[in-house]
XYZ file of C-alpha atoms in Angstrom:
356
model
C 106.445 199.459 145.014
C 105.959 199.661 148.733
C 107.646 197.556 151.460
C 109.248 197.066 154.791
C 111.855 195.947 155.933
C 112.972 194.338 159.370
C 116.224 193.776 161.429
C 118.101 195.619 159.200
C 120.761 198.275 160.385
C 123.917 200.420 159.144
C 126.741 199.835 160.548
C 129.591 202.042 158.965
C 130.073 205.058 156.359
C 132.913 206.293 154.633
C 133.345 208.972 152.192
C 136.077 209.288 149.421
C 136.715 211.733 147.246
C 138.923 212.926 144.924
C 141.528 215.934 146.174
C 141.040 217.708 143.204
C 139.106 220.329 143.708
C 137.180 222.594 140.816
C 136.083 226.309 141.707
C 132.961 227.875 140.207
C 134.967 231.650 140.113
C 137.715 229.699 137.823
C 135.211 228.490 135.494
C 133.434 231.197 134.874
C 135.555 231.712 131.433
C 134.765 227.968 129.871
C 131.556 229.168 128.982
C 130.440 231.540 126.469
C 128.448 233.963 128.380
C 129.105 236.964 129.826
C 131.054 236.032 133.383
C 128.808 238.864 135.484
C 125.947 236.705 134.216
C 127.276 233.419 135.136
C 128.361 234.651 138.319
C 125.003 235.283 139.200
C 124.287 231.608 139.200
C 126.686 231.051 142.069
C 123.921 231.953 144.954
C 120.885 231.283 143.417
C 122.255 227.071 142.356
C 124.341 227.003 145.596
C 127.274 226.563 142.828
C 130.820 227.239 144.339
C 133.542 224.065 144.159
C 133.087 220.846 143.367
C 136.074 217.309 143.308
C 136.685 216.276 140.242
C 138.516 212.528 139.688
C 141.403 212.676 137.542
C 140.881 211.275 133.966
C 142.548 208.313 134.589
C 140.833 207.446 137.707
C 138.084 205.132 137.808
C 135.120 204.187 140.833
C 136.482 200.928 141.145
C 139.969 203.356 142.241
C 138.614 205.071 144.742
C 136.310 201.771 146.421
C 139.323 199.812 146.350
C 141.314 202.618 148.218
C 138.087 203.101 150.671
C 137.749 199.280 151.043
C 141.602 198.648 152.288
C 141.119 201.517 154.525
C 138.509 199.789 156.200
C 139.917 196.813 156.250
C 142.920 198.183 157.612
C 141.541 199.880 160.176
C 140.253 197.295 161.558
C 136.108 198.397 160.535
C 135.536 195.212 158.966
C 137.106 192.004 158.024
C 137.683 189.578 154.974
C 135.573 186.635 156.337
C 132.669 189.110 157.511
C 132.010 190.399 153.950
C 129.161 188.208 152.411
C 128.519 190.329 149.692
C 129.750 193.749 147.525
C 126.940 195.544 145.937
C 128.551 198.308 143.522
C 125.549 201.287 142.378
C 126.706 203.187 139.358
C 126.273 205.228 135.849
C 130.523 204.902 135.676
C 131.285 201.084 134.750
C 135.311 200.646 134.133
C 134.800 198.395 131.393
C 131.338 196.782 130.279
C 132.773 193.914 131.582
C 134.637 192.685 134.078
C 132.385 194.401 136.721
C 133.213 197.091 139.727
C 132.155 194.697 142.084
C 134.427 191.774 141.263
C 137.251 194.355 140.512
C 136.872 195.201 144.629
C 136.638 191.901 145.205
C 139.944 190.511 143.178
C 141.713 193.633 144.472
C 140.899 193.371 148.192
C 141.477 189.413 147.999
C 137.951 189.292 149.722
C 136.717 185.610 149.667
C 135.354 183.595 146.264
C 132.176 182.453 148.287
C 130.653 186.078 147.875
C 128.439 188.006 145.834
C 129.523 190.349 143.444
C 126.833 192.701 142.106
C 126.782 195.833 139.910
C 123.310 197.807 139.601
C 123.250 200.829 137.592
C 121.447 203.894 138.807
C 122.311 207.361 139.193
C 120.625 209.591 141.821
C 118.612 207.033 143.830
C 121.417 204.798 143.564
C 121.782 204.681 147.487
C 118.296 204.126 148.517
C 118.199 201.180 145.489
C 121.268 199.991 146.649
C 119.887 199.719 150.389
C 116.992 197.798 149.446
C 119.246 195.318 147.164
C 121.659 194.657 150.245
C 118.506 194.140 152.884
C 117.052 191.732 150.443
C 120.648 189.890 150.278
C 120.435 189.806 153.940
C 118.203 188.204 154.370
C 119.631 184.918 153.275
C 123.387 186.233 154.746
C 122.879 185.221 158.202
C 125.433 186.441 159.978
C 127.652 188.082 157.042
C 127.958 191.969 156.259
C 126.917 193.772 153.034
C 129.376 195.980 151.420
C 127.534 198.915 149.607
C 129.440 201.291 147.202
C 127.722 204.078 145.297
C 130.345 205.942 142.809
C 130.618 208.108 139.928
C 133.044 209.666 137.893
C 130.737 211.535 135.913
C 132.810 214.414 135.546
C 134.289 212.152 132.867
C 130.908 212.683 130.978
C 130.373 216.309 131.122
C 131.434 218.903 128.647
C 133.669 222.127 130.479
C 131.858 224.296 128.162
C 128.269 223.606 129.162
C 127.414 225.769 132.076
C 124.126 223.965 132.550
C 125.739 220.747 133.770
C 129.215 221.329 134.371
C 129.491 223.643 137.576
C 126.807 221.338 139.027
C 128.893 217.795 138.932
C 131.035 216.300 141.775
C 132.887 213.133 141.781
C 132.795 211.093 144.975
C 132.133 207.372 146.162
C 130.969 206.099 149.356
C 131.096 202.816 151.074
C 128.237 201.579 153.464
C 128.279 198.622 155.458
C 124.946 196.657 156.617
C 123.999 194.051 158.163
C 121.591 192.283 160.582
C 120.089 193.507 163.737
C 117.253 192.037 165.234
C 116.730 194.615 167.776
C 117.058 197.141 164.508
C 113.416 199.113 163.925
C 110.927 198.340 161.069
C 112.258 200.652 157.311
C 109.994 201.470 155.237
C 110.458 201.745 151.607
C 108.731 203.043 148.441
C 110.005 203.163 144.809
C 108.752 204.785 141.430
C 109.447 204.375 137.757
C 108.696 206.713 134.509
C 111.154 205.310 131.735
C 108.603 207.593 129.388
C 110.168 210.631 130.956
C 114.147 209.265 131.086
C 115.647 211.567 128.369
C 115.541 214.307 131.341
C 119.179 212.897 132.249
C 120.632 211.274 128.854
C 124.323 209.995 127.920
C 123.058 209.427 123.768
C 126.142 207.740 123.122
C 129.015 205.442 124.007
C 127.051 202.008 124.016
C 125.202 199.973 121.999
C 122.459 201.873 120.776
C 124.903 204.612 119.735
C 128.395 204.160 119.957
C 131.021 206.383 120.358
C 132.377 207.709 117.005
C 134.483 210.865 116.036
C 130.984 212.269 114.854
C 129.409 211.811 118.564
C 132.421 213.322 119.988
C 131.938 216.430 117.834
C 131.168 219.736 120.375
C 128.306 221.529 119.102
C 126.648 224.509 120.152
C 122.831 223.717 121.445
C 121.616 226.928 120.251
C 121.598 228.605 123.901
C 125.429 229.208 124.032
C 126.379 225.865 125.384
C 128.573 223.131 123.811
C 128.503 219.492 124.323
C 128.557 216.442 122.231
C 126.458 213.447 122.527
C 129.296 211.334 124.293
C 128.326 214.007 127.098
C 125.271 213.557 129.900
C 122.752 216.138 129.647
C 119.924 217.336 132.332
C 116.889 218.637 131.516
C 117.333 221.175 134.108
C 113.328 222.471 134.192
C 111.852 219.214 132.776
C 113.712 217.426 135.954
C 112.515 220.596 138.402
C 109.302 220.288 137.234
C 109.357 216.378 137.840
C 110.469 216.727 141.364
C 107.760 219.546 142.429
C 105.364 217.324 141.437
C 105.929 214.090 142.013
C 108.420 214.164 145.474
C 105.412 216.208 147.567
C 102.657 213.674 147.021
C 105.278 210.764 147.321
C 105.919 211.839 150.798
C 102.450 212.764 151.626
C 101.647 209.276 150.858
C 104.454 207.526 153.017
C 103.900 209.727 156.032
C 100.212 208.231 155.926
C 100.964 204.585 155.337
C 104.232 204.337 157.600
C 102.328 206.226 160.105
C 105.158 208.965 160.355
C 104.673 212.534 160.064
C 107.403 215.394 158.899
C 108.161 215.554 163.127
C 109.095 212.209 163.539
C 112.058 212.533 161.873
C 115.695 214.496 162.848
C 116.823 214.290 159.552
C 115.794 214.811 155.971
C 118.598 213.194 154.126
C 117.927 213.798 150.276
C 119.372 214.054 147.067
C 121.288 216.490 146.372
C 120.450 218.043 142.774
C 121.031 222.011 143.826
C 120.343 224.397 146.390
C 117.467 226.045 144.534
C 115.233 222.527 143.924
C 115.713 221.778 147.733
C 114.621 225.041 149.234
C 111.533 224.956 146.778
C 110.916 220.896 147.439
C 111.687 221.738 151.225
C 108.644 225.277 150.578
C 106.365 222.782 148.618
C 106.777 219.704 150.738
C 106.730 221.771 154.521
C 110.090 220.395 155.118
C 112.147 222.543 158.022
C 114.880 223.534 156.267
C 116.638 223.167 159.338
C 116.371 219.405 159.061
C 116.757 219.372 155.103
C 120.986 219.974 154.509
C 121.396 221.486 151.333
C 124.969 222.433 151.486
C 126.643 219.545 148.897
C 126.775 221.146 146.098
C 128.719 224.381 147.203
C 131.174 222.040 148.748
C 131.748 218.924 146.345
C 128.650 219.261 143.749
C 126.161 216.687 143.013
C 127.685 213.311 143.081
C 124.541 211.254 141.598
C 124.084 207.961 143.975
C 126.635 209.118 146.604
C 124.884 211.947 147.729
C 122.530 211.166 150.717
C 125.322 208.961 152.445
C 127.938 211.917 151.771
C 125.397 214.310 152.762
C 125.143 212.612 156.044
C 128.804 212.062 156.559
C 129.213 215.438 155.984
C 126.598 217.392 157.924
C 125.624 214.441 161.287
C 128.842 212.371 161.350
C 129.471 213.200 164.854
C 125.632 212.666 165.993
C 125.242 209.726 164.121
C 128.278 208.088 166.200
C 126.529 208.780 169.013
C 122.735 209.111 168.805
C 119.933 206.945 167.220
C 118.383 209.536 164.447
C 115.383 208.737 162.875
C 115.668 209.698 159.052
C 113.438 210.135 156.074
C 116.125 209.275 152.790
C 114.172 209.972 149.606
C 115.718 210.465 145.808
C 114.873 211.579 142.859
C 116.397 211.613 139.355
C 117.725 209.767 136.504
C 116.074 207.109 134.848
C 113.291 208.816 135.642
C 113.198 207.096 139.179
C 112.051 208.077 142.905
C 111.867 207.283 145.909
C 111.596 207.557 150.002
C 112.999 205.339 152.815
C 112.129 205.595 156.708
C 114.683 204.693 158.529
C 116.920 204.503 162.364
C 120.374 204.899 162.016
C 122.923 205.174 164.445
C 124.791 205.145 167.004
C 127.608 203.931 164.218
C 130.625 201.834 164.977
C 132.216 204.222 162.283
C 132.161 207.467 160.369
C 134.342 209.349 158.579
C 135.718 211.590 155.125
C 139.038 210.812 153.253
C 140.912 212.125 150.604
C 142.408 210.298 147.656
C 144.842 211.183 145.496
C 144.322 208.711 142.472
C-alpha cells in the first residue's frame, strides 16, 4: 500500500513509563549460561536496563494516568477530543476495550470514537495512518493516539533471548488538522506467511491458556519459556529486516521524491542496537541521524518506540524547529513500513514517570 496524506500534523507527545527499572548486570543469573558469556551480550545488543510495569498494571493504567495529565495541564481538552485510537499486543480484557476504558475513565464525551487496533512494532506508524484517515471526517476535533504494551507480562525471566531485550512503556500522541501542514507519505507491507517470527502460541482462542501451556520448558539451547510466553525469531526477524527495510526505502526515496539528505531524523524501530547499526551500514543511513540508544535505556517497547525514541533523543528541537523525518517499522505480524513526514515546532513534549 502506498499513499499520501495532506493537512495532517502532530501536535503533542508524551511518554510514560513505568519507574521500575530492570538492569541487565542483575539478570545475568536468571539464565542458565555462564554469566561471562551473557555479559558479553551487553555491548554487542546495546542491552543494559530496561522499565518493567508491575504485574498488576495494565496499558489502559498508564494512558489513563498520561491522559489526565494532559488534560490537566491544560494540553488538550474534553470537547477537543474527537476520537481515541488505542495500538496494542496488551488488551486488559478481550473485551471491554483500552480505548473505551480511557474514555469512561477520563469522562471524555459519548459522541467519540473509541478504537483498539492490534499491532506490535509498527503500531505507531499504523496508528498514524488510522487517526489521519479519521481526520479527515473530524473537522475541527483532535485525535488521541496511544501505543502501549506491557509485554513484559509475556516474557519468560529465564529466556535470555527475549527477556533482557523487553521494555514496557506507552505513549500518547495527539493529531489533528493543519492545512498549512506538508504532504506525508506513507507505505505499508504484509507477510502473514512469515508471522511465527514473533509468536504468543497461547492464551486465546486457538490455544488457550492451560496449566500444560504454562509449563517452562527448556528449548534445547538453555532457555526456558512456555507457550503462554512471546517468542522472537531473533535471526529469522534480522534476516527479514536486512532484506526487506533497504529496498523499502530505496523505493520511497524514489516515489516521494526524497533522498536519505532530506531528512534530520531517522526515527525507527527500535529492535536492538546491533540490527540498527547493520540496517543503518546496509541502508547508508548516517548513524548520526539514526538514534539507537532505546534499548540500553528502557528496551524495546514494541509500538511505542519511534514516538519514545523521539521524545527521548529531539524533544527539545522538536519544540522548537520543523524536522523533516523518515519513521519506518518493522516487526511483528510480519509487517513494515516507512512514513515521510514534518513535525514540529510542538505545542508539547515531554517524559513522566508512573508509579502504578
Amino acid at each position: 500500500m502506498e499513499t499520501r496524506f495532506k493537512g495532517k500534523k502532530i501536535t503533542s507527545m508524551l511518554g510514560i513509563l513505568p519507574e521500575t527499572i530492570g538492569y541487565f548486570d542483575d539478570e545475568v543469573n536468571n539464565y542458565s549460561f555462564p554469566a561471562k558469556q551473557t555479559m558479553r551480550l551487553k555491548k554487542v545488543m546495546g542491552y543494559n536496563q530496561h522499565r518493567l510495569a508491575k504485574e498488576t498494571s495494565t496499558v489502559s493504567d498508564f494512558a489513563v494516568y498520561g491522559l489526565k495529565h494532559m488534560l490537566e495541564s491544560g494540553w488538550i481538552q474534553k470537547d477537543e477530543i474527537g476520537a481515541v485510537v488505542t495500538v496494542t499486543l496488551c488488551p486488559d480484557h478481550f473485551v471491554p476495550h483500552i480505548s473505551n476504558i480511557v474514555q469512561a475513565e477520563c469522562g471524555l464525551n459519548t459522541d467519540i470514537i473509541c478504537m483498539d487496533i492490534a499491532q506490535g512494532c509498527c503500531g505507531f506508524i499504523l496508528g498514524l495512518m488510522q487517526s489521519f484517515m479519521l481526520l479527515e471526517h473530524m473537522e475541527n476535533k483532535k485525535i488521541v493516539l496511544i501505543n502501549g504494551d506491557v509485554l513484559s507480562h509475556k516474557i519468560s525471566k529465564r529466556d535470555r533471548n527475549d527477556y533482557p531485550l523487553i521494555g514496557d512503556a506507552t505513549t500518547i500522541t495527539v493529531v489533528e488538522n493543519d492545512l498549512e501542514a506538508g504532504s506525508i507519505y506513507y507505505e505499508m507491507h504484509n507477510d502473514g506467511s512469515r508471522g511465527g517470527a514473533l509468536k504468543i502460541p497461547a492464551g486465546a482462542f486457538r490455544m488457550p491458556s492451560t496449566a500444560e501451556t504454562a509449563e517452562m520448558v527448556d528449548q534445547g539451547d538453555g532457555n526456558f519459556r512456555s507457550l503462554d510466553n512471546m517468542h522472537m525469531d531473533g535471526s529469522g526477524v534480522f534476516n527479514f529486516v536486512q532484506t526487506e527495510i533497504p529496498p523499502m526505502l530505496e523505493h520511497a526515496f524514489k516515489v516521494a521524491g526524497e533522498d536519505i539528505e532530506s531528512f534530520d531524523w531517522f526515527l525507527f524501530h527500535q529492535p536492538n542496537k546491533f540490527m540498527l547499526q547493520k540496517l543503518a551500514e546496509k541502508a547508508n543511513i548516517p548513524e548520526e541521524k539514526l538514534p539507537m540508544n532505546l534499548v540500553e535505556n528502557f528496551g524495546n517497547p514494541s509500538g511505542a518506540s519511534i514516538p519514545l525514541t523521539a521524545i527521548y533523543n529531539i524533544k527539545e528541537e522538536m519544540l522548537t524547529k520543523k524536522l523533516h523525518c523518515c519513521l519506518s517499522a518493522f516487526g511483528s505480524g510480519l509487517a513494515w513500513g516507512v512514513m515521510f513526514m514534518d513535525i514540529g515546532p510542538l505545542e508539547h513534549c515531554e517524559l513522566i514517570e508512573s508509579n502504578l
